[in-house]
Amino acid sequence: LHVPSWITGFIRKRQYQQHSECSPAEVAVMNCSGSSAKHFILVHGLGHGAWCWYKVVATLRAAGHRVTALDMAASGVHPARIDEVASFEDYSRPLLDAVAAAPDGERLVLVGHSLGGLSIALAMERFPRKVAIAVFVAASMPCVGKHMGVTVEEFMRRITPDFFMDSTTMVLNTGQGPRNAVTLGPNMLAAKVYEQSPAEDLELAKLLVRPGSQFMEDPIMKDKSLLTDANYGSVKRVFVIAMADTSTTKEMQRQMVDLSPGVEVEEIVGADHMAMLSKPRELCDVLIKIANEHD
């Protein structure tokens, strides 16, 4: 089939115009063959859901990648209530199932935000050969030789008694015994989580956040032997520091990095705790760069 030169010239011109509207990282991806496309799996933080990734999902897909944003159990539109989730493993089950179901040879890019860092750590331990790279975005990043809950314990040790402001804390009566949970309050969201994010995204969060638990009473959080060098420690990790995060400060984020020598670091200036909403384009550029460097 002969294609007239004026058509191919128009296509090239249109491709250039489309590329000129994109970031350098996205242009690099679109100039590559289809085989360069990555599969990103995105995991939200406490009380949130897959909905908080909507900007990142759209941008990564526009750049030619496959993206899966998941609701952990009792989060987002998942039908369970938080008191019905028996354990942190059950909470993380949607992620564990998604990674287990990935075709052989498809190496995943796991991205965990905040508490979601502990969920992707569990997936890395269970399925290390299915994960090409793990990205912790202002996230709880555990280290080999310490129990997973140590990151949450250190966070709770550093914050002031009034940190959660108008949030509602509760004790759930579950089949496994009492469990602490919290619903993040609108004033706290505005002052400490979404302070650099668009007002529309803050209002979306006020409508959609659900009660969440850090599962600190779960034995899995106290198991120092859970994460091993052979599995979790064998997966490349990158920590993305949200430089304007006032809930998990850059000093607190750096401390987690210091516990795991060899972890690479990226920084996003002006990003609050919800980097995917306050600096979505910058976060996507970082994710694409990381994925390409660790193919």
Short mmCIF file of C-alpha atoms in Angstrom, two decimals:
data_model
loop_
_atom_site.label_atom_id
_atom_site.label_comp_id
_atom_site.label_asym_id
_atom_site.label_seq_id
_atom_site.Cartn_x
_atom_site.Cartn_y
_atom_site.Cartn_z
CA LEU A 1 0.00 0.00 0.00
CA HIS A 2 1.52 3.30 -1.13
CA VAL A 3 1.03 6.18 1.28
CA PRO A 4 1.34 9.62 -0.35
CA SER A 5 4.22 11.71 0.94
CA TRP A 6 1.91 14.54 1.97
CA ILE A 7 0.14 12.16 4.39
CA THR A 8 3.35 10.88 5.97
CA GLY A 9 4.56 14.47 6.24
CA PHE A 10 1.36 15.48 8.01
CA ILE A 11 1.67 12.53 10.41
CA ARG A 12 5.25 13.45 11.28
CA LYS A 13 4.24 17.07 11.86
CA ARG A 14 1.32 16.00 14.10
CA GLN A 15 3.58 13.64 16.07
CA TYR A 16 6.02 16.48 16.64
CA GLN A 17 3.21 18.76 17.81
CA GLN A 18 1.96 16.09 20.21
CA HIS A 19 5.47 15.45 21.56
CA SER A 20 6.11 19.15 22.07
CA GLU A 21 3.22 19.23 24.55
CA CYS A 22 4.72 16.39 26.61
CA SER A 23 7.51 16.20 29.11
CA PRO A 24 10.93 14.92 27.93
CA ALA A 25 10.40 11.59 29.66
CA GLU A 26 7.08 11.01 27.87
CA VAL A 27 8.58 11.93 24.50
CA ALA A 28 11.36 9.39 25.07
CA VAL A 29 8.81 6.67 25.80
CA MET A 30 6.66 7.46 22.76
CA ASN A 31 9.74 7.39 20.51
CA CYS A 32 10.55 3.85 21.68
CA SER A 33 9.08 0.62 20.39
CA GLY A 34 5.94 -0.82 21.96
CA SER A 35 8.09 -3.29 23.88
CA SER A 36 9.33 -0.43 26.08
CA ALA A 37 5.89 -0.01 27.66
CA LYS A 38 5.84 -0.78 31.39
CA HIS A 39 3.12 -2.05 33.70
CA PHE A 40 2.76 0.23 36.72
CA ILE A 41 0.73 -0.97 39.70
CA LEU A 42 -0.26 1.88 42.00
CA VAL A 43 -1.13 1.46 45.69
CA HIS A 44 -2.74 4.22 47.77
CA GLY A 45 -2.19 5.23 51.37
CA LEU A 46 -4.26 5.23 54.56
CA GLY A 47 -7.97 5.85 54.05
CA HIS A 48 -7.59 6.57 50.35
CA GLY A 49 -8.28 4.51 47.23
CA ALA A 50 -7.37 4.02 43.60
CA TRP A 51 -9.19 7.29 42.87
CA CYS A 52 -6.29 9.40 44.18
CA TRP A 53 -4.10 8.26 41.25
CA TYR A 54 -6.43 9.51 38.52
CA LYS A 55 -4.03 12.14 37.17
CA VAL A 56 -1.06 9.77 37.16
CA VAL A 57 -3.09 7.00 35.51
CA ALA A 58 -4.15 9.30 32.67
CA THR A 59 -0.64 10.63 32.05
CA LEU A 60 1.12 7.26 32.15
CA ARG A 61 -1.46 5.71 29.82
CA ALA A 62 -1.12 8.63 27.43
CA ALA A 63 2.61 7.88 27.39
CA GLY A 64 1.90 4.32 26.25
CA HIS A 65 2.11 2.41 29.52
CA ARG A 66 -0.19 -0.09 31.15
CA VAL A 67 -1.42 1.14 34.55
CA THR A 68 -3.36 -0.63 37.29
CA ALA A 69 -4.56 1.45 40.25
CA LEU A 70 -5.88 -0.77 43.02
CA ASP A 71 -8.25 -0.41 45.96
CA MET A 72 -6.92 -2.25 48.98
CA ALA A 73 -9.53 -4.07 51.07
CA ALA A 74 -12.11 -1.72 52.65
CA SER A 75 -10.71 1.19 50.61
CA GLY A 76 -12.06 3.14 47.67
CA VAL A 77 -14.96 1.17 46.20
CA HIS A 78 -13.91 -2.15 47.73
CA PRO A 79 -17.07 -3.56 49.34
CA ALA A 80 -15.62 -4.66 52.70
CA ARG A 81 -15.71 -2.58 55.90
CA ILE A 82 -12.42 -2.06 57.72
CA ASP A 83 -13.63 -4.10 60.72
CA GLU A 84 -14.25 -7.04 58.35
CA VAL A 85 -10.61 -7.15 57.16
CA ALA A 86 -8.92 -9.79 59.27
CA SER A 87 -5.26 -8.86 58.75
CA PHE A 88 -2.82 -6.65 56.92
CA GLU A 89 -2.30 -9.47 54.44
CA ASP A 90 -6.04 -9.52 53.75
CA TYR A 91 -5.98 -5.73 53.42
CA SER A 92 -3.18 -6.11 50.82
CA ARG A 93 -4.84 -9.06 49.07
CA PRO A 94 -5.93 -7.07 45.97
CA LEU A 95 -2.26 -6.22 45.34
CA LEU A 96 -0.97 -9.71 46.10
CA ASP A 97 -3.54 -11.22 43.75
CA ALA A 98 -2.72 -8.75 40.98
CA VAL A 99 1.01 -9.46 41.19
CA ALA A 100 0.45 -13.23 41.35
CA ALA A 101 -1.75 -13.04 38.23
CA ALA A 102 0.80 -11.10 36.16
CA PRO A 103 1.98 -13.18 33.17
CA ASP A 104 5.38 -14.80 33.38
CA GLY A 105 7.99 -12.47 31.95
CA GLU A 106 6.02 -9.30 32.70
CA ARG A 107 8.17 -7.38 35.16
CA LEU A 108 6.10 -4.94 37.18
CA VAL A 109 6.78 -1.47 38.51
CA LEU A 110 5.19 -1.31 41.97
CA VAL A 111 4.44 2.18 43.30
CA GLY A 112 3.36 2.58 46.92
CA HIS A 113 2.26 5.82 48.54
CA SER A 114 2.37 6.40 52.31
CA LEU A 115 1.02 3.25 54.04
CA GLY A 116 0.96 1.63 50.60
CA GLY A 117 4.71 1.18 50.94
CA LEU A 118 4.11 -1.67 53.40
CA SER A 119 1.74 -3.40 50.98
CA ILE A 120 4.23 -3.32 48.12
CA ALA A 121 6.96 -4.53 50.52
CA LEU A 122 4.84 -7.60 51.24
CA ALA A 123 4.35 -8.19 47.51
CA MET A 124 8.10 -7.83 46.92
CA GLU A 125 8.80 -10.47 49.55
CA ARG A 126 6.25 -12.89 48.08
CA PHE A 127 6.98 -12.33 44.37
CA PRO A 128 10.47 -10.82 43.97
CA ARG A 129 11.03 -12.17 40.44
CA LYS A 130 7.88 -10.47 39.17
CA VAL A 131 8.94 -6.99 40.27
CA ALA A 132 11.40 -4.99 38.17
CA ILE A 133 11.52 -2.00 40.51
CA ALA A 134 9.63 -0.73 43.56
CA VAL A 135 8.97 2.98 44.07
CA PHE A 136 8.11 4.37 47.51
CA VAL A 137 6.43 7.79 47.22
CA ALA A 138 6.63 9.53 50.62
CA ALA A 139 5.91 6.02 51.82
CA SER A 140 6.59 3.68 54.70
CA MET A 141 9.65 1.79 53.47
CA PRO A 142 10.68 -1.07 55.78
CA CYS A 143 14.13 -2.61 55.87
CA VAL A 144 15.46 -6.14 56.19
CA GLY A 145 16.16 -7.13 59.80
CA LYS A 146 13.45 -4.93 61.34
CA HIS A 147 9.72 -5.54 61.61
CA MET A 148 7.50 -3.74 59.10
CA GLY A 149 5.71 -1.74 61.76
CA VAL A 150 8.88 0.08 62.81
CA THR A 151 8.28 2.82 60.23
CA VAL A 152 4.80 3.52 61.59
CA GLU A 153 6.08 3.36 65.17
CA GLU A 154 8.77 5.94 64.38
CA PHE A 155 6.24 8.19 62.69
CA MET A 156 3.91 8.03 65.69
CA ARG A 157 6.83 8.75 68.02
CA ARG A 158 7.74 11.93 66.15
CA ILE A 159 4.34 13.56 65.75
CA THR A 160 2.67 15.79 68.34
CA PRO A 161 -0.42 14.63 70.30
CA ASP A 162 -2.66 16.95 68.26
CA PHE A 163 -1.30 15.84 64.90
CA PHE A 164 -4.54 14.24 63.68
CA MET A 165 -6.55 17.38 64.51
CA ASP A 166 -10.23 16.76 63.69
CA SER A 167 -9.74 13.16 62.59
CA THR A 168 -11.97 10.53 64.20
CA THR A 169 -10.14 7.75 65.97
CA MET A 170 -11.90 4.57 67.02
CA VAL A 171 -11.31 1.08 68.35
CA LEU A 172 -12.85 -1.63 66.19
CA ASN A 173 -14.14 -4.86 67.68
CA THR A 174 -12.99 -7.51 65.23
CA GLY A 175 -12.81 -11.29 65.25
CA GLN A 176 -9.07 -10.93 65.90
CA GLY A 177 -9.54 -8.58 68.85
CA PRO A 178 -9.57 -4.78 69.20
CA ARG A 179 -7.97 -2.77 66.40
CA ASN A 180 -7.29 0.97 66.12
CA ALA A 181 -8.65 2.85 63.12
CA VAL A 182 -8.93 6.47 62.01
CA THR A 183 -10.93 8.57 59.58
CA LEU A 184 -8.86 11.54 58.45
CA GLY A 185 -10.68 14.80 59.20
CA PRO A 186 -11.26 17.58 56.64
CA ASN A 187 -9.19 20.13 58.57
CA MET A 188 -6.28 17.72 58.85
CA LEU A 189 -6.50 16.87 55.15
CA ALA A 190 -6.40 20.56 54.27
CA ALA A 191 -3.59 21.50 56.65
CA LYS A 192 -1.25 18.51 56.50
CA VAL A 193 -2.01 16.30 53.52
CA TYR A 194 -3.40 18.37 50.62
CA GLU A 195 -2.02 21.81 51.43
CA GLN A 196 -0.26 22.22 48.05
CA SER A 197 -2.88 20.30 46.03
CA PRO A 198 -5.70 21.87 44.00
CA ALA A 199 -8.82 22.73 45.98
CA GLU A 200 -10.87 20.35 43.82
CA ASP A 201 -8.72 17.41 44.88
CA LEU A 202 -9.10 18.30 48.54
CA GLU A 203 -12.88 18.37 48.12
CA LEU A 204 -12.72 15.00 46.35
CA ALA A 205 -10.81 13.56 49.29
CA LYS A 206 -13.34 14.90 51.79
CA LEU A 207 -16.02 12.98 49.91
CA LEU A 208 -14.13 9.73 49.38
CA VAL A 209 -11.77 8.99 52.30
CA ARG A 210 -12.81 6.00 54.38
CA PRO A 211 -11.81 4.73 57.81
CA GLY A 212 -8.38 3.13 57.67
CA SER A 213 -6.12 1.08 59.91
CA GLN A 214 -2.36 0.73 60.14
CA PHE A 215 -2.83 -2.83 61.48
CA MET A 216 -0.21 -2.30 64.17
CA GLU A 217 -1.88 -5.02 66.29
CA ASP A 218 -1.31 -7.58 63.51
CA PRO A 219 1.49 -10.08 64.26
CA ILE A 220 2.83 -9.58 60.72
CA MET A 221 3.84 -6.05 61.73
CA LYS A 222 6.01 -7.40 64.56
CA ASP A 223 7.78 -10.17 62.61
CA LYS A 224 11.46 -9.23 62.21
CA SER A 225 12.08 -12.24 59.97
CA LEU A 226 9.30 -11.43 57.49
CA LEU A 227 11.40 -9.43 55.02
CA THR A 228 14.47 -11.24 53.70
CA ASP A 229 17.55 -10.24 51.72
CA ALA A 230 16.86 -13.03 49.25
CA ASN A 231 13.40 -11.73 48.34
CA TYR A 232 12.47 -8.21 49.46
CA GLY A 233 16.10 -7.12 49.58
CA SER A 234 16.78 -8.38 46.04
CA VAL A 235 14.32 -5.94 44.42
CA LYS A 236 15.64 -2.54 43.40
CA ARG A 237 14.06 0.29 45.38
CA VAL A 238 13.72 4.00 44.76
CA PHE A 239 12.38 6.44 47.34
CA VAL A 240 10.65 9.58 46.08
CA ILE A 241 10.84 12.42 48.60
CA ALA A 242 7.95 14.89 48.58
CA MET A 243 9.88 18.01 49.54
CA ALA A 244 6.89 20.07 50.74
CA ASP A 245 5.31 17.25 52.75
CA THR A 246 4.47 18.54 56.23
CA SER A 247 2.96 15.30 57.55
CA THR A 248 5.91 13.06 56.74
CA THR A 249 8.69 15.63 56.59
CA LYS A 250 11.69 15.30 54.30
CA GLU A 251 13.80 14.53 57.39
CA MET A 252 11.50 11.62 58.30
CA GLN A 253 11.57 10.40 54.71
CA ARG A 254 15.37 10.60 54.64
CA GLN A 255 15.57 8.57 57.83
CA MET A 256 13.78 5.67 56.15
CA VAL A 257 16.22 5.86 53.25
CA ASP A 258 19.18 5.82 55.66
CA LEU A 259 17.95 2.51 57.12
CA SER A 260 18.35 0.86 53.71
CA PRO A 261 21.76 1.60 52.16
CA GLY A 262 21.75 1.45 48.38
CA VAL A 263 18.22 2.74 47.91
CA GLU A 264 18.12 5.41 45.21
CA VAL A 265 16.45 8.75 45.90
CA GLU A 266 14.47 11.18 43.76
CA GLU A 267 13.08 14.50 45.00
CA ILE A 268 10.02 16.43 43.86
CA VAL A 269 10.13 20.08 44.84
CA GLY A 270 6.79 21.57 45.89
CA ALA A 271 5.07 18.20 46.34
CA ASP A 272 2.92 17.82 49.44
CA HIS A 273 2.10 14.39 50.87
CA MET A 274 -0.25 13.77 47.92
CA ALA A 275 2.48 14.14 45.30
CA MET A 276 0.26 12.41 42.73
CA LEU A 277 -2.17 15.34 42.99
CA SER A 278 0.03 18.33 43.83
CA LYS A 279 2.78 17.50 41.29
CA PRO A 280 1.35 14.80 38.99
CA ARG A 281 3.39 15.61 35.89
CA GLU A 282 6.63 15.73 37.87
CA LEU A 283 5.81 12.42 39.55
CA CYS A 284 5.04 10.81 36.19
CA ASP A 285 8.36 12.05 34.80
CA VAL A 286 10.15 10.48 37.76
CA LEU A 287 8.25 7.18 37.42
CA ILE A 288 8.98 6.91 33.69
CA LYS A 289 12.64 7.74 34.26
CA ILE A 290 12.94 5.12 37.01
CA ALA A 291 11.17 2.46 34.92
CA ASN A 292 13.41 3.11 31.90
CA GLU A 293 16.60 3.00 33.97
CA HIS A 294 15.67 -0.33 35.58
CA ASP A 295 14.22 -2.20 32.64
#
